[in-house]
Coordinates of C-alpha atoms in Angstrom, one line a residue:
Chain A
M1 CA 0.0 0.0 -0.1
G2 CA 1.5 3.3 -1.2
T3 CA 0.8 6.7 -0.2
S4 CA -0.7 7.4 -3.6
E5 CA -3.4 5.1 -2.7
K6 CA -5.2 7.3 -0.5
I7 CA -8.0 10.1 -0.9
Y8 CA -8.8 13.1 0.9
F9 CA -12.2 11.6 1.7
Y10 CA -13.5 13.7 4.6
P11 CA -12.9 17.6 4.5
L12 CA -12.6 19.3 7.8
W13 CA -16.0 20.6 8.2
L14 CA -17.3 17.1 7.5
R15 CA -15.0 15.8 10.3
I16 CA -16.3 18.5 12.9
W17 CA -19.7 17.9 12.1
H18 CA -19.3 14.2 12.5
A19 CA -17.4 14.5 15.9
F20 CA -20.1 17.0 17.0
N21 CA -22.9 14.7 16.0
A22 CA -21.4 11.7 17.4
L23 CA -20.8 13.3 20.8
G24 CA -24.4 14.6 20.8
I25 CA -25.7 11.1 20.0
L26 CA -23.5 9.2 22.4
T27 CA -24.7 11.6 25.3
L28 CA -28.2 11.0 24.0
I29 CA -28.0 7.1 24.1
I30 CA -26.0 7.0 27.5
T31 CA -28.6 9.5 29.3
G32 CA -31.5 7.6 27.3
I33 CA -30.5 4.3 28.6
S34 CA -30.2 5.8 32.1
M35 CA -33.7 7.3 32.0
Q36 CA -35.0 4.0 30.6
S37 CA -33.6 2.1 33.4
S38 CA -34.1 5.1 35.8
F39 CA -31.4 4.0 38.4
E40 CA -32.6 5.5 41.6
T41 CA -29.2 6.0 42.8
A42 CA -27.4 7.2 39.7
I43 CA -24.1 8.7 39.6
I44 CA -25.5 11.8 38.3
G45 CA -29.1 12.3 39.3
F46 CA -32.3 11.7 37.4
N47 CA -32.8 15.7 37.0
T48 CA -29.4 16.2 35.6
V49 CA -29.6 13.2 33.2
V50 CA -32.9 14.7 32.1
N51 CA -31.4 18.1 31.5
L52 CA -28.4 16.6 29.7
H53 CA -30.6 14.6 27.5
N54 CA -32.6 17.8 26.7
I55 CA -29.7 19.8 25.9
A56 CA -27.9 17.2 23.7
G57 CA -31.3 16.6 22.0
I58 CA -31.5 20.4 20.9
L59 CA -27.8 20.2 19.8
V60 CA -28.4 17.2 17.7
F61 CA -31.4 18.8 16.3
I62 CA -29.2 21.8 15.1
S63 CA -26.7 19.4 13.9
Y64 CA -29.2 17.5 11.9
L65 CA -30.5 20.8 10.4
L66 CA -26.9 21.4 9.2
F67 CA -26.7 18.0 7.7
F68 CA -29.9 18.2 6.0
T69 CA -29.5 21.7 4.4
G70 CA -25.7 20.8 3.8
N71 CA -26.6 17.8 1.8
L72 CA -29.2 19.8 -0.2
V73 CA -27.0 22.7 -0.8
T74 CA -23.6 21.3 -1.3
G75 CA -22.6 18.2 -3.6
N76 CA -22.3 15.9 -0.6
G77 CA -25.8 14.6 -1.0
K78 CA -24.9 12.7 -4.1
Y79 CA -22.9 10.2 -2.2
Y80 CA -26.3 8.9 -0.6
L81 CA -28.1 8.5 -4.0
M82 CA -28.9 4.8 -4.7
K83 CA -29.7 3.1 -8.1
I84 CA -33.1 1.5 -8.3
K85 CA -31.9 -0.9 -10.8
G86 CA -30.3 -3.8 -9.1
F87 CA -31.2 -2.4 -5.7
F88 CA -31.5 -5.5 -3.7
K89 CA -29.0 -7.4 -5.8
N90 CA -26.3 -4.7 -4.9
L91 CA -27.3 -4.9 -1.2
T92 CA -27.0 -8.7 -1.4
K93 CA -23.6 -8.4 -3.2
Q94 CA -22.2 -6.3 -0.4
G95 CA -23.7 -8.3 2.4
T96 CA -22.2 -11.5 0.8
Y97 CA -19.0 -9.9 0.6
Y98 CA -19.0 -9.1 4.5
A99 CA -20.2 -12.5 5.3
W100 CA -18.1 -14.9 2.8
G101 CA -16.1 -13.0 0.5
M102 CA -13.8 -11.0 2.6
F103 CA -12.8 -14.3 4.2
H104 CA -12.1 -15.8 0.9
G105 CA -9.9 -13.1 -0.5
Q106 CA -12.5 -11.4 -2.7
K107 CA -12.2 -7.9 -3.7
S108 CA -14.9 -5.5 -2.2
P109 CA -17.8 -5.5 -5.0
F110 CA -18.0 -1.9 -4.7
P111 CA -14.5 -0.4 -4.2
L112 CA -14.7 3.2 -2.9
S113 CA -13.5 6.1 -5.0
E114 CA -13.7 9.8 -5.5
K115 CA -17.1 9.2 -6.9
R116 CA -18.2 6.6 -4.5
K117 CA -17.9 7.2 -0.8
F118 CA -20.2 4.6 0.4
N119 CA -21.2 1.0 -0.6
P120 CA -24.7 0.2 -1.0
L121 CA -25.2 -1.3 2.6
Q122 CA -23.7 1.9 4.1
K123 CA -26.0 4.1 1.9
I124 CA -29.1 2.2 2.8
S125 CA -28.3 2.1 6.5
Y126 CA -27.3 5.9 6.4
L127 CA -30.4 6.8 4.6
L128 CA -32.7 4.9 6.9
V129 CA -31.0 6.4 10.0
M130 CA -30.6 9.9 9.0
Y131 CA -33.9 10.3 7.0
F132 CA -36.2 8.1 8.9
A133 CA -35.1 7.1 12.3
V134 CA -33.3 10.5 13.2
P135 CA -36.1 12.9 12.0
I136 CA -38.8 10.7 13.9
V137 CA -36.6 10.8 17.2
I138 CA -36.2 14.8 16.7
I139 CA -40.1 15.3 16.1
T140 CA -41.0 12.8 19.0
G141 CA -38.3 14.4 21.1
I142 CA -39.6 18.0 20.7
A143 CA -43.2 16.8 21.2
L144 CA -42.0 15.3 24.6
L145 CA -40.2 18.6 25.3
F146 CA -43.6 20.2 25.3
P147 CA -46.1 17.4 26.3
E148 CA -48.9 19.5 26.4
I149 CA -49.1 19.7 22.6
I150 CA -49.5 15.9 22.3
I151 CA -53.0 14.4 21.9
D152 CA -54.2 13.1 25.1
Q153 CA -55.8 9.7 24.1
T154 CA -55.4 7.6 20.8
W155 CA -56.6 4.1 20.7
G156 CA -57.2 4.1 24.3
L157 CA -53.6 4.8 24.9
S158 CA -52.0 7.8 26.4
G159 CA -50.8 10.1 23.6
V160 CA -47.6 10.9 25.6
F161 CA -47.0 7.2 26.1
L162 CA -47.0 6.3 22.3
T163 CA -44.9 9.2 21.5
A164 CA -42.4 8.1 24.1
I165 CA -42.6 4.5 22.8
L166 CA -41.8 5.7 19.3
H167 CA -39.1 7.8 20.6
S168 CA -37.4 5.3 22.5
T169 CA -37.8 2.6 19.7
M170 CA -36.1 5.0 17.2
G171 CA -33.6 5.6 19.9
F172 CA -32.8 1.9 20.2
L173 CA -32.5 1.4 16.4
I174 CA -30.1 4.4 16.3
S175 CA -28.0 2.8 19.0
I176 CA -28.0 -0.4 17.2
F177 CA -26.9 1.4 14.1
L178 CA -24.2 2.9 16.0
I179 CA -23.1 -0.4 17.2
I180 CA -22.7 -1.7 13.8
H181 CA -21.5 1.4 12.4
L182 CA -18.6 1.2 14.8
Y183 CA -17.9 -2.4 14.2
I184 CA -18.0 -2.3 10.3
A185 CA -15.5 0.6 10.5
S186 CA -13.0 -1.9 11.7
V187 CA -13.2 -3.7 8.4
G188 CA -10.6 -1.5 6.6
K189 CA -7.2 -1.6 5.2
S190 CA -6.2 -2.4 8.9
P191 CA -8.5 -2.6 11.9
L192 CA -7.9 1.0 12.8
D193 CA -7.5 2.6 9.7
N194 CA -11.1 3.9 9.1
Y195 CA -11.0 5.3 12.5
K196 CA -7.8 7.2 11.8
A197 CA -9.4 8.4 8.5
I198 CA -12.3 10.1 10.1
I199 CA -9.8 12.0 12.3
S200 CA -7.3 12.8 9.6
G201 CA -9.6 13.0 6.6
W202 CA -7.4 10.6 4.5
H203 CA -8.8 7.3 3.6
H204 CA -6.5 4.4 2.3
L205 CA -8.0 2.5 -0.7
Chain B
M1 CA -78.6 32.6 51.4
N2 CA -75.2 31.1 52.2
P3 CA -74.3 29.0 49.1
Y4 CA -72.4 26.4 51.3
Y5 CA -75.8 25.5 52.8
I6 CA -77.3 24.5 49.7
L7 CA -77.0 20.8 48.5
D8 CA -76.8 19.6 45.3
T9 CA -79.5 16.9 45.2
M10 CA -78.3 15.6 41.9
A11 CA -74.9 14.9 43.5
I12 CA -76.5 13.3 46.6
S13 CA -78.5 10.9 44.5
A14 CA -75.1 9.8 42.8
G15 CA -73.2 9.6 45.9
V16 CA -72.4 6.6 48.1
H17 CA -75.3 7.4 50.6
K18 CA -78.0 8.0 48.1
S19 CA -80.3 5.6 49.6
F20 CA -80.3 7.6 53.0
D21 CA -83.0 10.0 54.3
C22 CA -81.8 13.2 55.6
T23 CA -83.1 12.2 58.9
D24 CA -81.0 8.8 59.0
C25 CA -78.0 11.2 60.1
H26 CA -79.8 14.4 61.0
N27 CA -82.1 15.3 63.8
S28 CA -85.9 14.8 62.9
E29 CA -86.3 18.6 63.2
Y30 CA -84.6 18.8 59.9
K31 CA -87.9 17.8 58.4
T32 CA -89.0 21.5 58.6
Y33 CA -87.7 24.0 56.1
P34 CA -85.9 26.4 56.6
H35 CA -84.1 24.5 59.3
K36 CA -83.6 26.1 62.7
S37 CA -80.2 27.7 62.7
D38 CA -79.1 25.9 66.0
L39 CA -79.6 22.7 64.3
K40 CA -76.3 22.9 62.8
L41 CA -74.7 23.2 66.0
Q42 CA -76.0 19.7 67.0
P43 CA -73.3 17.0 67.2
L44 CA -73.5 14.3 64.3
S45 CA -72.6 10.8 64.2
T46 CA -69.1 10.3 63.0
C47 CA -68.4 8.0 59.8
L48 CA -66.8 5.4 62.2
D49 CA -70.0 5.3 64.3
C50 CA -71.7 3.6 61.3
H51 CA -68.7 2.3 59.3
G52 CA -66.6 1.0 62.2
G53 CA -66.7 -2.6 63.5
D54 CA -69.1 -3.6 60.9
A55 CA -68.3 -6.8 58.9
S56 CA -70.2 -5.4 55.8
F57 CA -67.7 -2.5 55.7
A58 CA -64.7 -4.4 56.7
K59 CA -63.1 -4.2 53.2
Y60 CA -63.0 -0.6 53.3
K61 CA -60.8 -0.8 56.5
F62 CA -62.2 2.4 58.0
E63 CA -60.4 1.5 61.3
E64 CA -57.1 1.4 59.8
I65 CA -57.9 4.7 57.8
E66 CA -58.7 6.3 60.9
K67 CA -55.3 5.2 62.4
E68 CA -53.4 6.4 59.4
F69 CA -55.5 9.8 59.3
K70 CA -54.3 10.3 63.0
K71 CA -50.7 10.5 61.9
S72 CA -51.6 12.9 59.4
V73 CA -50.5 16.5 59.2
H74 CA -54.1 17.5 59.2
F75 CA -54.9 15.6 62.4
K76 CA -51.7 16.7 64.1
V77 CA -52.2 20.3 63.4
Y78 CA -56.0 20.6 63.7
G79 CA -56.9 17.8 65.9
E80 CA -60.4 16.4 66.2
Y81 CA -61.8 19.3 64.4
F82 CA -60.5 17.9 61.3
N83 CA -62.8 15.1 60.4
C84 CA -63.3 12.9 57.4
S85 CA -66.0 15.0 55.8
K86 CA -63.3 17.9 55.5
C87 CA -62.4 16.0 52.4
H88 CA -65.0 13.4 51.7
S89 CA -68.4 15.0 51.6
Q90 CA -70.8 12.6 53.2
H91 CA -73.6 14.0 51.0
T92 CA -72.0 13.6 47.6
Y93 CA -68.9 11.3 48.1
V94 CA -68.5 8.9 45.2
A95 CA -65.9 6.0 45.3
T96 CA -64.1 6.8 42.3
A97 CA -60.8 5.1 42.8
R98 CA -62.6 1.7 43.4
N99 CA -65.0 2.1 40.5
S100 CA -63.8 4.4 37.6
T101 CA -62.2 2.7 34.7
N102 CA -60.3 5.9 33.9
V103 CA -57.1 6.9 35.8
L104 CA -57.6 10.7 34.7
D105 CA -61.2 10.7 36.5
I106 CA -59.6 9.1 39.6
V107 CA -56.7 11.8 39.6
D108 CA -59.2 14.7 39.0
Y109 CA -61.7 13.5 41.6
N110 CA -59.2 12.9 44.1
N111 CA -57.3 16.4 43.5
K112 CA -60.6 18.2 43.7
M113 CA -60.9 17.1 47.2
C114 CA -57.5 18.8 48.2
L115 CA -58.1 21.6 46.1
S116 CA -61.5 22.5 47.6
C117 CA -59.6 23.9 50.6
H118 CA -56.0 24.2 49.2
N119 CA -57.1 26.2 46.3
D120 CA -59.9 28.3 48.1
M121 CA -58.8 31.1 50.2
K122 CA -61.8 31.5 52.3
K123 CA -62.0 27.5 53.1
Y124 CA -58.4 27.3 53.9
K125 CA -58.2 30.2 56.0
L126 CA -61.3 29.1 57.9
V127 CA -59.5 26.1 58.9
S128 CA -55.9 27.2 59.1
G129 CA -56.1 30.6 60.2
H130 CA -53.8 31.9 57.5
A131 CA -53.8 32.4 53.9
N132 CA -53.2 29.5 51.5
P133 CA -49.9 29.3 49.6
K134 CA -50.2 29.8 45.9
L135 CA -50.1 26.1 44.5
V136 CA -48.5 27.1 41.2
V137 CA -45.6 28.9 43.0
I138 CA -44.9 26.5 45.5
H139 CA -44.8 23.7 42.9
D140 CA -42.7 25.9 40.7
W141 CA -40.0 23.4 40.9
L142 CA -41.8 20.6 39.4
P143 CA -41.3 20.2 35.6
N144 CA -44.5 20.0 33.5
Q145 CA -46.4 21.2 36.4
E146 CA -49.7 21.2 34.6
L147 CA -49.3 17.7 33.1
H148 CA -48.3 16.3 36.6
F149 CA -51.3 17.8 38.1
R150 CA -53.7 16.2 35.7
H151 CA -52.0 12.8 35.6
V152 CA -51.2 12.1 39.2
R153 CA -52.9 12.8 42.7
C154 CA -51.5 15.3 45.2
I155 CA -51.3 12.4 47.5
E156 CA -48.9 10.6 45.3
C157 CA -46.2 12.9 46.7
H158 CA -47.7 14.0 49.8
T159 CA -48.6 10.8 51.5
E160 CA -46.7 7.9 52.7
V161 CA -47.6 4.7 50.7
R162 CA -49.3 2.0 52.7
D163 CA -49.8 -1.1 50.9
S164 CA -52.6 -2.4 53.0
L165 CA -54.7 0.6 52.0
M166 CA -56.4 1.5 48.7
V167 CA -55.5 5.1 49.3
S168 CA -53.0 6.3 51.8
H169 CA -54.4 8.6 54.6
N170 CA -51.5 9.7 56.0
I171 CA -50.8 12.9 54.5
L172 CA -47.6 14.3 55.3
S173 CA -46.3 17.8 56.0
K174 CA -44.8 19.7 53.1
D175 CA -41.3 19.1 54.3
H176 CA -41.9 15.3 53.9
A177 CA -43.5 15.5 50.6
S178 CA -41.3 13.5 48.1
K179 CA -39.4 15.6 45.7
K180 CA -37.4 13.1 44.1
C181 CA -38.2 12.5 40.5
A182 CA -36.8 9.0 40.5
E183 CA -39.3 7.7 43.2
C184 CA -41.9 7.7 40.4
H185 CA -39.7 7.6 37.4
S186 CA -38.0 4.4 38.0
A187 CA -38.5 0.8 37.7
N188 CA -39.4 0.7 41.0
S189 CA -42.0 3.4 40.8
K190 CA -43.9 4.6 43.7
L191 CA -46.9 5.0 41.6
K192 CA -47.2 1.2 41.1
A193 CA -48.0 1.0 44.7
S194 CA -50.4 3.9 44.8
L195 CA -52.2 5.2 41.8
Y196 CA -51.8 2.0 39.7
K197 CA -52.4 -0.5 42.4
Y198 CA -56.0 -0.9 41.5
Q199 CA -55.6 -4.2 39.8
N200 CA -59.4 -4.0 39.1
L201 CA -58.7 -0.8 37.2
Q202 CA -56.2 -2.2 35.1
K203 CA -58.6 -5.1 34.2
R204 CA -61.3 -2.8 33.4
T205 CA -59.0 -0.6 31.2
E206 CA -57.8 -3.8 29.3
K207 CA -61.1 -4.5 27.8
G208 CA -61.3 -3.9 24.1
T209 CA -58.0 -1.9 23.9
I210 CA -54.6 -2.8 22.6
S211 CA -53.3 -1.4 26.0
S212 CA -53.1 -5.0 27.5
L213 CA -50.7 -5.9 24.8
L214 CA -48.6 -2.8 25.3
T215 CA -48.7 -1.9 28.7
N216 CA -50.8 -1.8 31.9
S217 CA -50.0 1.2 33.5
S218 CA -49.7 4.9 32.6
Y219 CA -46.5 6.6 31.4
T220 CA -43.5 7.3 33.5
I221 CA -40.2 7.9 31.6
G222 CA -38.8 4.7 30.1
T223 CA -39.6 2.3 32.8
H224 CA -43.0 2.1 31.8
Q225 CA -41.9 0.5 28.6
S226 CA -44.0 -2.3 27.3
P227 CA -42.4 -5.9 28.4
L228 CA -42.9 -7.0 24.9
L229 CA -40.7 -4.2 23.3
K230 CA -38.2 -4.6 26.1
L231 CA -37.7 -8.4 25.5
L232 CA -37.7 -7.7 21.6
S233 CA -35.0 -5.0 22.2
I234 CA -32.8 -7.3 24.5
L235 CA -33.0 -10.1 21.7
I236 CA -32.0 -7.8 18.9
F237 CA -29.1 -6.3 20.9
L238 CA -27.7 -9.8 21.7
A239 CA -28.4 -11.0 18.1
V240 CA -26.2 -8.0 17.0
L241 CA -23.8 -8.6 19.5
S242 CA -23.1 -12.1 18.8
G243 CA -23.0 -11.6 15.0
I244 CA -20.2 -9.2 15.6
I245 CA -18.4 -11.6 17.8
I246 CA -18.7 -14.4 15.5
H247 CA -17.7 -12.2 12.5
S248 CA -14.5 -11.0 14.4
I249 CA -13.7 -14.6 15.5
F250 CA -13.5 -15.5 11.9
R251 CA -11.6 -12.5 10.9
I252 CA -9.0 -13.4 13.6
I253 CA -8.9 -17.0 12.4
K254 CA -8.4 -15.8 8.8
K255 CA -5.8 -13.5 9.7
K256 CA -3.7 -16.1 11.6
K257 CA -3.8 -18.5 8.6

């Protein structure tokens, strides 16, 4: 592997956004789990945890607005576009590579380049997280910040309860995404390579 | 005419003592109207005079309620003068907590008992001799105050829970009221032993709704998650974790070869 085989994949603004977002989401997950389990004698009290969760939530909301408008305004959005043709075939191809191919010396079916930053599995998971789970978690989160705006009763259930269930379900899915995201990142040139890349910006091909 | 002296006959006919004649409790002279003013000064029977020591009322545990009430701040400060009827109007009382299918109705009915004095300057001062503190102001520290007031009873924080009683009657002084969020917002929520302990209520609400599938109590952050989703999330988490571990083991084996 020579130095020529690397691309400046992640510009500074992107790395800063990624780090900011990651910290916010980590805080939300930790405080979220803490509230879920509501340890009565937590290291930091319940009130503090709730406040932290609220503040981190608002910061991640702002961060999401930056992400959303940024992808509309700059060219960064194009990396997320997926081809309809062969949609499932491509996903299976990438999945098979992770489960089988990479252990049998096969080359990645969608090698990354200047034009392709994400493989199809990355694209679909980023799309689902950033354009489905995160918006829902933000909307329900804002609703829970102002619970008086939520409908009182639906289908014989408390509206606040349903909103909270939706909020924590999406939060859970985002946490699961994070675990897989962190693990898959170790499948690189070397196990630590991708982690270094998101800090330095340079990705080894 | 003093509005406090007029009784709502509709409310009486809906109350627990609806089958009574006035003179079952009151002096027979009450049959003449307007009643003589000094009649009001005559002593009346207390609740325990009828309800105490009677097997047919045993399930309501009047004696235990009396014992608990005597520990309460109301009794300690005002003594015998503060009796059951200060909160439970004998004329109109309805056993909402035992019969209602809706937690919000129970909360509303119960809180109105407290508010009838604590939110009424004249009545409060008549008993206590000083002005009533503004409830909104002294509960200023409580987040989402309005929501709490609508969804839980005052007594949730202001009484000591007693498992053997449906409703705890030992109303604590304000210094002993619970102020810790986690007492309710925790897996071991205090509410399970108070507002949501009416198992019959839960059974009633389960009818015809999906609530029995998802939940059987009301919302307190997180803890109140549906057991089904909780199990599902643990399974998903373990599946992902084992997937990662198996994948890593294969990677390590492959690398060594």
